Amino acid sequence: MALINLRSLGVTLGAPLFSNLNLSIGPGDRLGIVAANGRGKSTLLRAISGSFEPTAGDITRSRGLRVGYVEQDVPAKLLDATLYDAVLQALPPEQAESESWRVDVALGELDVPDELRQRPLSKLSGGWQRLALLARVWVAEPDMLLLDEPTNHLDLARISQLEDWLNALPRDVPLVVCSHDRAFLDGVTNRTLFLRPENSQVFPLPYSRAREALDEIDASEARRFEKDMKTAQQLRRQAAKLNNIGINSGSDLLVVKTKQLKERADRLEDAARPAHQERSAGTIKLANRGTHAKALVALDDAPVTTPDGTLLFRTGKLWIRQGDRVVLLGRNGAGKTRLVNMLRRAIAQPDTSVDGIKATPSLVLGYGDQGLSDLADKDTPLGVLTRRFELGEQRARTLLAGAGMTIDMQSNLVGRLSGGQKARLGMLVLRLTNPNFYLLDEPTNHLDIDGQETLEAELLKHEASCLLVSHDRSFVRAVGNRFWQIEKRRLVEVEGPEGFFADVARNG
Ligand SMILES: Nc1ncnc2c1ncn2[C@@H]1O[C@H](COP(=O)(O)OP(=O)(O)OP(=O)(O)O)[C@@H](O)[C@H]1O
Ligand SMILES: [Mg+2]
């Protein structure tokens, strides 16, 4: 029995995002929703959850259905609450008073360490913030789960933990999940919806196999289109020939026949639909101004500590040279972001050595943080560019259009952009900074597959020097040429990332 039915559902926001979508979701369904950035995945989840009114069609829910919805971003109003309180607030008031043990059970199931539970969400890593949102939803015992990009910000161990947790849920709790993480989708879904402006396709298969089936359908439609167009052309040629003969011989029959052939060609052409063409969600480009300095950053056994001064690890003596693409490997809480912040400070004050870190004075930093927090939701994309850089409006608009932003979006609020659109705006800001050293903290979060691959290619093409933190295995493998691993309170250079990946997979 279906719990939710979508009938002829459509949403138009400026352009049609999707239309005529028919889908029912019932017990046992583990549905993955796949589409490029900005194509309406989050909008569809909002509609299913009841918080967004679709433009067309309707949604019916079985009576009393409780839908648990985990949004793509942390709602700002929650940031000041402690992790524990954020979850407690999700219970109805009377239950919050008498059954607060439910919070402990939910946090226990997700392995949230005790010492983090009383910390405000704003002081927690992106990964713990996401798990807090999940706990908030889970504590209210939903009949159905909607998860929007749940693996963003999670490290490898937590992604596989989340997979296990989802796979251990009672089978009658359906799951609907949007994600760009292919391995994760394969691990948790059994149905896949490819969301498209017209003719969205659903397959009773997990992502990879569904993708093959979709490619087959697209290819056969492309072949049919080509064949129909060719037949129409042939009919027109025959018609032209008959027409000539008809004129010369004065035969009425041939004139009628000519007309019929032309009409058949018209009908074929009118009915033929080109196969679906995937558009890019916008280009990503980087720049590299270069520098004459060889060693960009020198680490002289710098101590990396927690905010209260507890030593996490020492860096030993290490250098970052031009053309190095250093990947920093380490578990959650090992101190990766702490080191990134120390590097930022050292680059901002090149005259002094900050806690054993010395940066070359000619460094121009391109910094991209996990939360894209330097892009204010209340600003507009056009405002961001024209205020920060010396650009005329025309040039700014051209750049924004290239990054996938329509005229409307350029002057609308940043907060209304989809996650991936915001990430692309962040990349454009980085490029205009024209840096010679990049510090990137989880740069692939929110980016669709096309965007992830373009970012990889750009970093390699410009021979950008960078230090990056990423949980995305294929990105790390493709981009890194040096690997620094935090282990046993030391930062050590290792040959490659595989040892670390295997260790995480083995020990969680
Ligand atoms: N309130 C709004 N007003 C106008 N446009 C909006 C609004 N909310 C979303 N949009 C636009 O609707 C489109 C779909 O957004 P949505 O967030 O659903 O995309 P998405 O598929 O989830 O993308 P991503 O992969 O980047 O998360 C985007 O172009 C977005 O800019
Ligand atoms: Mg989204």
Coordinates of C-alpha atoms and ligand atoms in Angstrom, one line a residue:
M1 CA 0.0 0.0 0.0
A2 CA 1.4 3.4 -1.0
L3 CA 2.1 5.9 1.8
I4 CA 2.4 8.8 -0.6
N5 CA 1.2 9.3 -4.1
L6 CA 2.4 11.9 -6.5
R7 CA 0.0 12.6 -9.4
S8 CA 1.0 14.7 -12.4
L9 CA 3.2 16.7 -10.1
G10 CA 5.0 19.7 -11.5
V11 CA 7.0 22.7 -10.2
T12 CA 8.0 25.8 -12.2
L13 CA 10.3 28.3 -10.6
G14 CA 11.3 30.6 -13.4
A15 CA 11.7 27.5 -15.7
P16 CA 10.0 24.2 -15.3
L17 CA 12.0 22.0 -12.9
F18 CA 9.9 18.9 -13.4
S19 CA 6.5 18.1 -14.8
N20 CA 3.9 15.4 -14.9
L21 CA 5.6 13.3 -12.3
N22 CA 3.7 10.2 -11.2
L23 CA 5.1 8.2 -8.4
S24 CA 4.0 6.2 -5.4
I25 CA 6.2 5.5 -2.4
G26 CA 5.3 2.6 -0.2
P27 CA 6.9 0.3 2.5
G28 CA 10.2 -1.1 1.5
D29 CA 10.9 1.6 -1.0
R30 CA 14.5 3.0 -0.8
L31 CA 14.3 5.7 -3.5
G32 CA 17.3 7.7 -4.7
I33 CA 16.7 11.0 -6.5
V34 CA 19.4 11.9 -9.0
A35 CA 19.8 15.1 -11.1
A36 CA 22.4 17.8 -11.6
N37 CA 22.7 20.9 -9.4
G38 CA 19.7 23.2 -9.3
R39 CA 17.3 20.8 -11.0
G40 CA 14.8 20.6 -8.3
K41 CA 15.7 17.7 -6.0
S42 CA 15.4 19.6 -2.8
T43 CA 12.3 21.3 -4.1
L44 CA 10.7 17.9 -4.7
L45 CA 11.6 16.7 -1.2
R46 CA 10.1 19.9 0.2
A47 CA 6.9 19.2 -1.7
I48 CA 6.7 15.6 -0.5
S49 CA 7.3 16.8 3.1
G50 CA 4.4 19.3 2.7
S51 CA 6.5 22.5 3.2
F52 CA 6.3 23.6 -0.4
E53 CA 3.2 24.0 -2.7
P54 CA 3.8 22.5 -6.1
T55 CA 2.7 24.4 -9.2
A56 CA 0.7 21.5 -10.7
G57 CA -0.7 18.1 -9.7
D58 CA -1.3 16.8 -6.3
I59 CA 0.1 14.7 -3.4
T60 CA -1.9 12.4 -1.3
R61 CA -0.6 11.0 2.0
S62 CA -2.0 8.1 4.0
R63 CA -3.8 9.3 7.1
G64 CA -1.6 10.4 10.1
L65 CA 1.6 9.8 8.2
R66 CA 4.6 11.3 10.0
V67 CA 7.3 12.3 7.5
G68 CA 10.9 12.9 8.9
Y69 CA 12.7 15.4 6.7
V70 CA 16.4 16.2 7.0
E71 CA 17.2 19.4 5.0
Q72 CA 20.3 20.0 3.0
D73 CA 21.5 22.8 5.2
V74 CA 21.3 23.4 8.9
P75 CA 18.5 25.9 9.7
A76 CA 20.1 29.0 11.1
K77 CA 17.7 29.1 14.1
L78 CA 19.2 25.9 15.4
L79 CA 22.9 27.0 15.4
D80 CA 22.9 28.4 18.9
A81 CA 21.2 25.3 20.5
T82 CA 23.4 22.6 22.0
L83 CA 23.3 19.3 20.1
Y84 CA 21.3 17.7 22.9
D85 CA 18.7 20.6 23.0
A86 CA 18.4 20.7 19.2
V87 CA 17.3 17.1 19.3
L88 CA 15.1 17.5 22.4
Q89 CA 13.3 20.4 20.8
A90 CA 12.2 18.1 18.0
L91 CA 9.9 16.2 20.5
P92 CA 6.4 17.5 21.2
P93 CA 6.6 19.6 24.4
E94 CA 4.8 17.1 26.7
Q95 CA 7.1 14.3 25.5
A96 CA 10.2 16.5 25.8
E97 CA 9.5 16.8 29.5
S98 CA 8.7 13.2 30.4
E99 CA 10.6 11.2 27.8
S100 CA 13.9 13.0 27.3
W101 CA 15.5 9.5 27.4
R102 CA 14.4 9.2 23.8
V103 CA 17.1 11.8 23.0
D104 CA 19.8 9.7 24.6
V105 CA 18.6 6.6 22.7
A106 CA 18.7 8.5 19.3
L107 CA 22.2 10.0 20.0
G108 CA 23.4 6.6 21.2
E109 CA 22.3 4.9 18.0
L110 CA 24.2 7.4 16.0
D111 CA 27.3 7.1 18.3
V112 CA 27.5 10.7 19.3
P113 CA 30.2 11.0 21.9
D114 CA 29.1 12.4 25.3
E115 CA 31.4 15.4 25.3
L116 CA 29.9 16.7 22.1
R117 CA 26.3 16.7 23.3
Q118 CA 26.4 19.9 25.3
R119 CA 28.2 21.8 22.6
P120 CA 26.3 24.4 20.5
L121 CA 25.8 23.3 16.9
S122 CA 27.6 26.3 15.6
K123 CA 30.8 25.0 17.3
L124 CA 30.5 21.5 15.8
S125 CA 31.9 20.2 12.6
G126 CA 29.7 19.9 9.5
G127 CA 29.5 16.2 10.0
W128 CA 28.2 16.3 13.5
Q129 CA 25.7 19.0 12.5
R130 CA 24.3 16.7 9.9
L131 CA 24.0 13.8 12.4
A132 CA 22.2 16.2 14.8
L133 CA 19.6 16.9 12.1
L134 CA 19.2 13.2 11.5
A135 CA 18.8 12.5 15.3
R136 CA 16.2 15.3 15.4
V137 CA 14.1 13.6 12.8
W138 CA 14.7 10.1 14.1
V139 CA 13.7 10.9 17.7
A140 CA 10.1 11.8 16.6
E141 CA 9.7 8.2 15.2
P142 CA 8.7 9.0 11.6
D143 CA 6.9 6.6 9.3
M144 CA 9.1 7.7 6.4
L145 CA 12.5 9.4 6.0
L146 CA 13.4 12.1 3.5
L147 CA 17.2 12.9 3.4
D148 CA 18.7 15.7 1.4
E149 CA 22.4 15.0 0.6
P150 CA 23.0 13.2 3.9
T151 CA 26.7 12.4 3.1
N152 CA 27.8 16.0 2.7
H153 CA 30.4 16.8 5.4
L154 CA 30.5 13.2 6.7
D155 CA 33.9 11.4 6.7
L156 CA 34.3 8.0 5.2
A157 CA 33.8 6.1 8.4
R158 CA 30.6 8.0 9.1
I159 CA 29.3 7.5 5.6
S160 CA 29.6 3.7 6.0
Q161 CA 28.1 3.9 9.5
L162 CA 25.2 5.9 8.0
E163 CA 24.8 3.2 5.3
D164 CA 24.7 0.5 8.0
W165 CA 22.2 2.4 10.1
L166 CA 19.9 3.0 7.1
N167 CA 20.1 -0.6 6.0
A168 CA 19.2 -1.7 9.5
L169 CA 16.0 0.4 9.7
P170 CA 12.8 -1.5 9.8
R171 CA 12.0 -2.4 6.1
D172 CA 8.6 -0.9 6.2
V173 CA 10.0 2.6 6.8
P174 CA 10.5 4.0 3.3
L175 CA 13.5 6.2 2.5
V176 CA 13.8 8.9 -0.1
V177 CA 17.3 10.3 -0.5
C178 CA 18.9 12.9 -2.8
S179 CA 22.6 12.4 -3.3
H180 CA 25.6 12.9 -5.7
D181 CA 27.5 10.1 -4.0
R182 CA 27.3 7.1 -6.3
A183 CA 28.7 4.5 -4.0
F184 CA 26.3 5.6 -1.2
L185 CA 23.3 5.5 -3.5
D186 CA 24.3 2.0 -4.6
G187 CA 24.6 1.0 -0.9
V188 CA 21.2 2.2 0.3
T189 CA 18.7 2.4 -2.5
N190 CA 16.6 -0.1 -4.5
R191 CA 14.8 2.4 -6.8
T192 CA 16.1 5.5 -8.7
L193 CA 14.3 8.5 -10.0
F194 CA 16.1 10.6 -12.6
L195 CA 14.4 14.0 -12.2
R196 CA 14.0 15.9 -15.5
P197 CA 12.0 18.9 -16.8
E198 CA 10.0 16.4 -18.9
N199 CA 9.7 12.6 -18.7
S200 CA 11.4 11.9 -15.4
Q201 CA 12.3 8.3 -15.3
V202 CA 12.0 5.8 -12.4
F203 CA 13.6 2.4 -12.3
P204 CA 13.2 -0.4 -9.7
L205 CA 17.0 -0.6 -9.5
P206 CA 19.8 1.0 -7.4
Y207 CA 21.8 3.9 -9.0
S208 CA 24.5 2.2 -11.2
R209 CA 22.1 -0.3 -12.7
A210 CA 19.4 2.3 -13.1
R211 CA 21.9 4.6 -14.9
E212 CA 22.7 1.8 -17.4
A213 CA 19.0 1.3 -18.1
L214 CA 18.5 5.1 -18.5
D215 CA 21.4 5.4 -20.9
E216 CA 19.9 2.6 -23.0
I217 CA 16.6 4.3 -23.2
D218 CA 18.2 7.6 -24.0
A219 CA 20.3 6.0 -26.7
S220 CA 17.4 4.2 -28.3
E221 CA 15.4 7.4 -28.3
A222 CA 18.3 9.2 -29.9
R223 CA 18.4 6.5 -32.6
R224 CA 14.6 6.6 -33.2
F225 CA 14.8 10.4 -33.5
E226 CA 17.6 10.2 -36.0
K227 CA 15.7 7.5 -38.0
D228 CA 12.5 9.5 -38.1
M229 CA 14.3 12.6 -39.3
K230 CA 16.1 10.6 -42.0
T231 CA 12.8 9.0 -43.2
A232 CA 11.2 12.5 -43.3
Q233 CA 14.0 13.7 -45.4
Q234 CA 13.7 10.8 -47.8
L235 CA 9.9 11.4 -48.1
R236 CA 10.6 15.1 -49.0
R237 CA 13.1 14.1 -51.6
Q238 CA 10.6 11.6 -53.2
A239 CA 8.0 14.3 -53.0
A240 CA 10.2 16.8 -54.8
K241 CA 11.0 14.2 -57.5
L242 CA 7.3 13.3 -58.0
N243 CA 6.4 17.0 -58.1
N244 CA 8.8 17.6 -61.0
I245 CA 7.5 14.6 -62.9
G246 CA 3.9 15.7 -62.1
I247 CA 4.5 19.2 -63.4
N248 CA 6.1 17.9 -66.5
S249 CA 3.4 15.3 -67.2
G250 CA 0.4 17.3 -65.9
S251 CA -0.7 14.3 -63.8
D252 CA -3.2 15.2 -61.0
L253 CA -2.6 11.9 -59.3
L254 CA 1.1 12.7 -58.9
V255 CA 0.3 16.1 -57.4
V256 CA -2.0 14.4 -54.8
K257 CA 0.7 11.8 -54.1
T258 CA 3.3 14.6 -53.6
K259 CA 1.0 16.3 -51.2
Q260 CA 0.5 13.1 -49.2
L261 CA 4.3 12.5 -49.0
K262 CA 4.8 16.0 -47.7
E263 CA 2.1 15.5 -45.1
R264 CA 3.7 12.3 -43.9
A265 CA 7.0 14.0 -43.6
D266 CA 5.4 16.9 -41.6
R267 CA 3.7 14.4 -39.3
L268 CA 6.9 12.5 -38.6
E269 CA 8.9 15.7 -37.9
D270 CA 6.2 17.1 -35.6
A271 CA 6.0 13.9 -33.6
A272 CA 9.8 13.3 -33.3
R273 CA 11.3 14.3 -30.0
P274 CA 15.0 14.7 -29.6
A275 CA 16.4 12.5 -26.8
H276 CA 17.1 14.1 -23.4
Q277 CA 20.3 16.2 -23.5
E278 CA 21.9 16.7 -20.1
R279 CA 22.8 20.4 -19.7
S280 CA 25.7 21.3 -17.4
A281 CA 24.7 23.3 -14.3
G282 CA 27.4 25.9 -15.1
T283 CA 31.1 25.9 -15.6
I284 CA 33.7 25.9 -12.9
K285 CA 37.0 27.6 -13.7
L286 CA 40.0 28.3 -11.5
A287 CA 43.0 30.6 -11.9
N288 CA 46.6 30.5 -10.7
R289 CA 48.6 33.7 -10.7
G290 CA 51.8 31.8 -10.0
T291 CA 54.8 32.9 -7.9
H292 CA 58.5 32.9 -8.1
A293 CA 58.9 31.4 -4.7
K294 CA 59.7 27.7 -4.6
A295 CA 58.7 26.9 -1.0
L296 CA 55.3 28.4 -0.3
V297 CA 54.8 27.3 3.3
A298 CA 57.3 25.9 5.9
L299 CA 56.1 23.9 8.9
D300 CA 58.6 23.8 11.7
D301 CA 57.2 21.2 14.1
A302 CA 54.1 23.4 14.7
P303 CA 51.9 22.2 17.5
V304 CA 48.2 21.8 16.5
T305 CA 45.9 22.1 19.5
T306 CA 42.2 22.1 20.4
P307 CA 40.8 25.6 21.2
D308 CA 41.4 24.9 24.9
G309 CA 45.1 24.2 24.3
T310 CA 45.2 20.4 24.3
L311 CA 47.9 19.1 21.9
L312 CA 46.4 17.2 19.0
F313 CA 49.6 16.6 17.0
R314 CA 52.8 18.1 15.9
T315 CA 53.6 18.7 12.3
G316 CA 57.3 17.9 12.2
K317 CA 59.4 19.7 9.5
L318 CA 57.5 19.8 6.2
W319 CA 57.4 22.2 3.2
I320 CA 54.7 22.9 0.6
R321 CA 56.3 23.7 -2.7
Q322 CA 54.9 25.1 -5.9
G323 CA 52.8 22.6 -7.7
D324 CA 52.1 20.5 -4.6
R325 CA 48.6 19.3 -4.1
V326 CA 48.7 18.1 -0.6
V327 CA 45.8 16.1 0.8
L328 CA 45.4 16.1 4.5
L329 CA 44.2 12.8 5.8
G330 CA 42.9 12.2 9.3
R331 CA 39.8 11.0 11.2
N332 CA 37.0 13.2 12.4
G333 CA 38.3 15.4 15.2
A334 CA 42.0 14.7 14.4
G335 CA 42.6 18.4 13.9
K336 CA 42.5 18.9 10.1
T337 CA 40.4 22.1 10.2
R338 CA 42.6 23.4 13.1
L339 CA 45.7 23.1 10.9
V340 CA 43.9 24.7 8.0
N341 CA 43.0 27.6 10.3
M342 CA 46.6 28.0 11.5
L343 CA 47.7 28.1 7.8
R344 CA 45.2 30.8 7.1
R345 CA 46.6 32.9 10.0
A346 CA 50.2 32.3 9.0
I347 CA 49.4 33.4 5.4
A348 CA 47.6 36.5 6.6
Q349 CA 50.7 37.5 8.7
P350 CA 53.6 36.5 6.5
D351 CA 56.1 38.7 8.5
T352 CA 55.9 36.6 11.6
S353 CA 56.1 32.9 12.0
V354 CA 52.8 31.8 13.6
D355 CA 53.3 28.9 16.0
G356 CA 56.0 27.3 13.8
I357 CA 54.4 28.0 10.5
K358 CA 55.9 30.4 8.0
A359 CA 54.3 31.5 4.7
T360 CA 56.1 33.2 1.8
P361 CA 55.0 36.9 1.7
S362 CA 54.0 36.6 -2.0
L363 CA 51.2 34.1 -1.3
V364 CA 47.7 35.1 -2.3
L365 CA 45.3 32.8 -0.7
G366 CA 42.2 31.2 -2.2
Y367 CA 40.3 29.8 0.7
G368 CA 37.1 27.8 0.4
D369 CA 35.5 26.7 3.7
Q370 CA 33.1 23.9 4.2
G371 CA 30.1 26.0 5.1
L372 CA 30.5 28.6 2.3
S373 CA 30.0 30.9 5.2
D374 CA 31.6 33.9 3.5
L375 CA 28.6 34.1 1.2
A376 CA 25.9 35.9 3.1
D377 CA 22.4 34.5 2.4
K378 CA 20.9 38.0 2.3
D379 CA 23.3 39.2 -0.4
T380 CA 22.7 38.7 -4.1
P381 CA 25.2 36.9 -6.4
L382 CA 25.6 40.2 -8.4
G383 CA 26.2 42.1 -5.2
V384 CA 28.8 39.6 -4.0
L385 CA 30.9 40.0 -7.2
T386 CA 30.5 43.8 -7.7
R387 CA 31.3 44.7 -4.1
R388 CA 34.3 42.4 -3.7
F389 CA 35.9 42.8 -7.1
E390 CA 36.4 45.7 -9.5
L391 CA 34.1 44.5 -12.1
G392 CA 31.5 46.3 -14.2
E393 CA 27.9 45.0 -14.0
Q394 CA 28.1 43.6 -17.5
R395 CA 31.3 41.6 -16.8
A396 CA 29.9 40.4 -13.5
R397 CA 26.7 39.2 -15.2
T398 CA 28.6 37.4 -17.9
L399 CA 30.7 35.6 -15.3
L400 CA 27.6 34.6 -13.3
A401 CA 25.8 33.4 -16.4
G402 CA 28.8 31.2 -17.2
A403 CA 28.6 29.8 -13.7
G404 CA 25.0 28.7 -14.3
M405 CA 23.1 31.6 -12.8
T406 CA 20.1 33.0 -14.8
I407 CA 19.4 36.8 -14.9
D408 CA 16.7 36.3 -12.2
M409 CA 19.0 34.3 -9.9
Q410 CA 21.8 36.9 -10.3
S411 CA 19.7 39.6 -8.5
N412 CA 17.9 37.2 -6.1
L413 CA 19.0 36.2 -2.6
V414 CA 22.1 33.9 -2.3
G415 CA 20.0 32.0 0.3
R416 CA 17.6 31.0 -2.5
L417 CA 20.3 29.3 -4.5
S418 CA 20.4 25.5 -4.4
G419 CA 23.4 24.0 -2.5
G420 CA 25.3 23.3 -5.7
Q421 CA 24.6 26.7 -7.2
K422 CA 26.0 28.3 -4.1
A423 CA 29.1 26.1 -4.3
R424 CA 29.6 27.2 -7.9
L425 CA 29.3 30.9 -6.8
G426 CA 31.9 30.2 -4.2
M427 CA 34.2 28.7 -6.9
L428 CA 33.7 31.8 -9.0
V429 CA 34.7 34.0 -6.1
L430 CA 37.9 31.9 -5.6
R431 CA 38.8 32.3 -9.2
L432 CA 38.4 36.1 -9.2
T433 CA 40.6 36.2 -6.1
N434 CA 43.3 35.0 -8.5
P435 CA 45.3 33.1 -5.9
N436 CA 48.6 31.3 -6.1
F437 CA 47.7 28.9 -3.2
Y438 CA 44.4 27.2 -2.5
L439 CA 43.2 26.0 0.9
L440 CA 40.1 23.9 0.3
D441 CA 38.0 22.3 3.0
E442 CA 35.6 19.7 1.5
P443 CA 35.3 21.5 -1.8
T444 CA 33.1 18.8 -3.5
N445 CA 30.3 19.1 -1.0
H446 CA 27.0 19.9 -2.8
L447 CA 28.7 19.7 -6.3
D448 CA 27.1 17.3 -8.8
I449 CA 29.2 14.7 -10.5
D450 CA 29.9 16.9 -13.5
G451 CA 31.0 19.7 -11.1
Q452 CA 33.3 17.4 -9.1
E453 CA 35.0 16.2 -12.3
T454 CA 35.4 19.8 -13.6
L455 CA 36.9 20.9 -10.3
E456 CA 39.4 18.0 -10.5
A457 CA 40.4 18.9 -14.0
E458 CA 40.8 22.6 -13.2
L459 CA 43.1 22.0 -10.3
L460 CA 45.3 19.8 -12.5
K461 CA 45.2 22.1 -15.5
H462 CA 46.3 25.2 -13.7
E463 CA 48.9 23.3 -11.7
A464 CA 47.4 25.0 -8.7
S465 CA 49.3 24.6 -5.4
C466 CA 46.9 23.6 -2.7
L467 CA 46.3 21.9 0.5
L468 CA 42.9 20.2 0.7
V469 CA 40.7 18.2 3.0
S470 CA 38.2 15.9 1.4
H471 CA 36.2 12.8 2.3
D472 CA 35.6 12.0 -1.3
R473 CA 37.8 9.1 -2.3
S474 CA 37.7 9.5 -6.0
F475 CA 38.5 13.2 -5.7
V476 CA 41.4 12.6 -3.4
R477 CA 42.8 9.9 -5.7
A478 CA 42.5 12.1 -8.8
V479 CA 43.9 15.4 -7.4
G480 CA 46.5 14.6 -4.7
N481 CA 50.2 14.4 -5.4
R482 CA 51.3 14.5 -1.8
F483 CA 49.5 13.0 1.2
W484 CA 49.9 14.0 4.8
Q485 CA 48.4 11.7 7.4
I486 CA 47.7 12.6 11.0
E487 CA 48.4 9.6 13.2
K488 CA 49.7 9.0 16.7
R489 CA 50.0 12.7 17.3
R490 CA 52.3 13.3 14.4
L491 CA 51.8 14.5 10.9
V492 CA 53.5 12.1 8.5
E493 CA 54.0 12.1 4.8
V494 CA 52.7 8.8 3.2
E495 CA 53.0 7.4 -0.3
G496 CA 49.3 7.5 -1.1
P497 CA 45.8 7.6 0.5
E498 CA 45.0 3.8 0.1
G499 CA 46.4 2.8 3.5
F500 CA 44.3 5.4 5.2
F501 CA 41.2 4.4 3.3
A502 CA 41.6 0.7 4.0
D503 CA 42.2 1.5 7.7
V504 CA 39.0 3.5 7.9
A505 CA 37.0 0.8 6.2
R506 CA 38.4 -1.9 8.5
N507 CA 38.1 -0.1 11.8
G508 CA 35.3 2.4 11.2
Ligands
LIG1 N1 12.4 30.2 -3.2 C1 12.9 30.2 -4.4 N2 12.7 31.2 -5.3 C2 13.1 31.1 -6.5 N3 13.9 30.1 -7.0 C3 14.2 29.1 -6.2 C4 13.7 29.1 -4.8 N4 14.1 28.0 -4.2 C5 14.8 27.3 -5.2 N5 14.9 28.0 -6.4 C6 15.5 27.6 -7.6 O1 14.9 26.3 -8.0 C7 15.9 25.5 -8.6 C8 15.9 24.2 -7.9 O2 16.5 24.3 -6.6 P1 16.7 23.0 -5.7 O3 17.3 23.5 -4.5 O4 15.5 22.2 -5.7 O5 17.8 22.2 -6.6 P2 18.6 20.8 -6.3 O6 18.3 19.9 -7.4 O7 18.3 20.4 -4.9 O8 20.1 21.3 -6.4 P3 21.5 20.9 -5.6 O9 22.0 19.6 -6.2 O10 22.4 22.0 -5.9 O11 21.1 20.8 -4.2 C9 17.2 26.3 -8.5 O12 17.4 26.9 -9.8 C10 17.0 27.3 -7.4 O13 17.8 28.5 -7.7
MG2 MG 19.4 20.3 -3.2

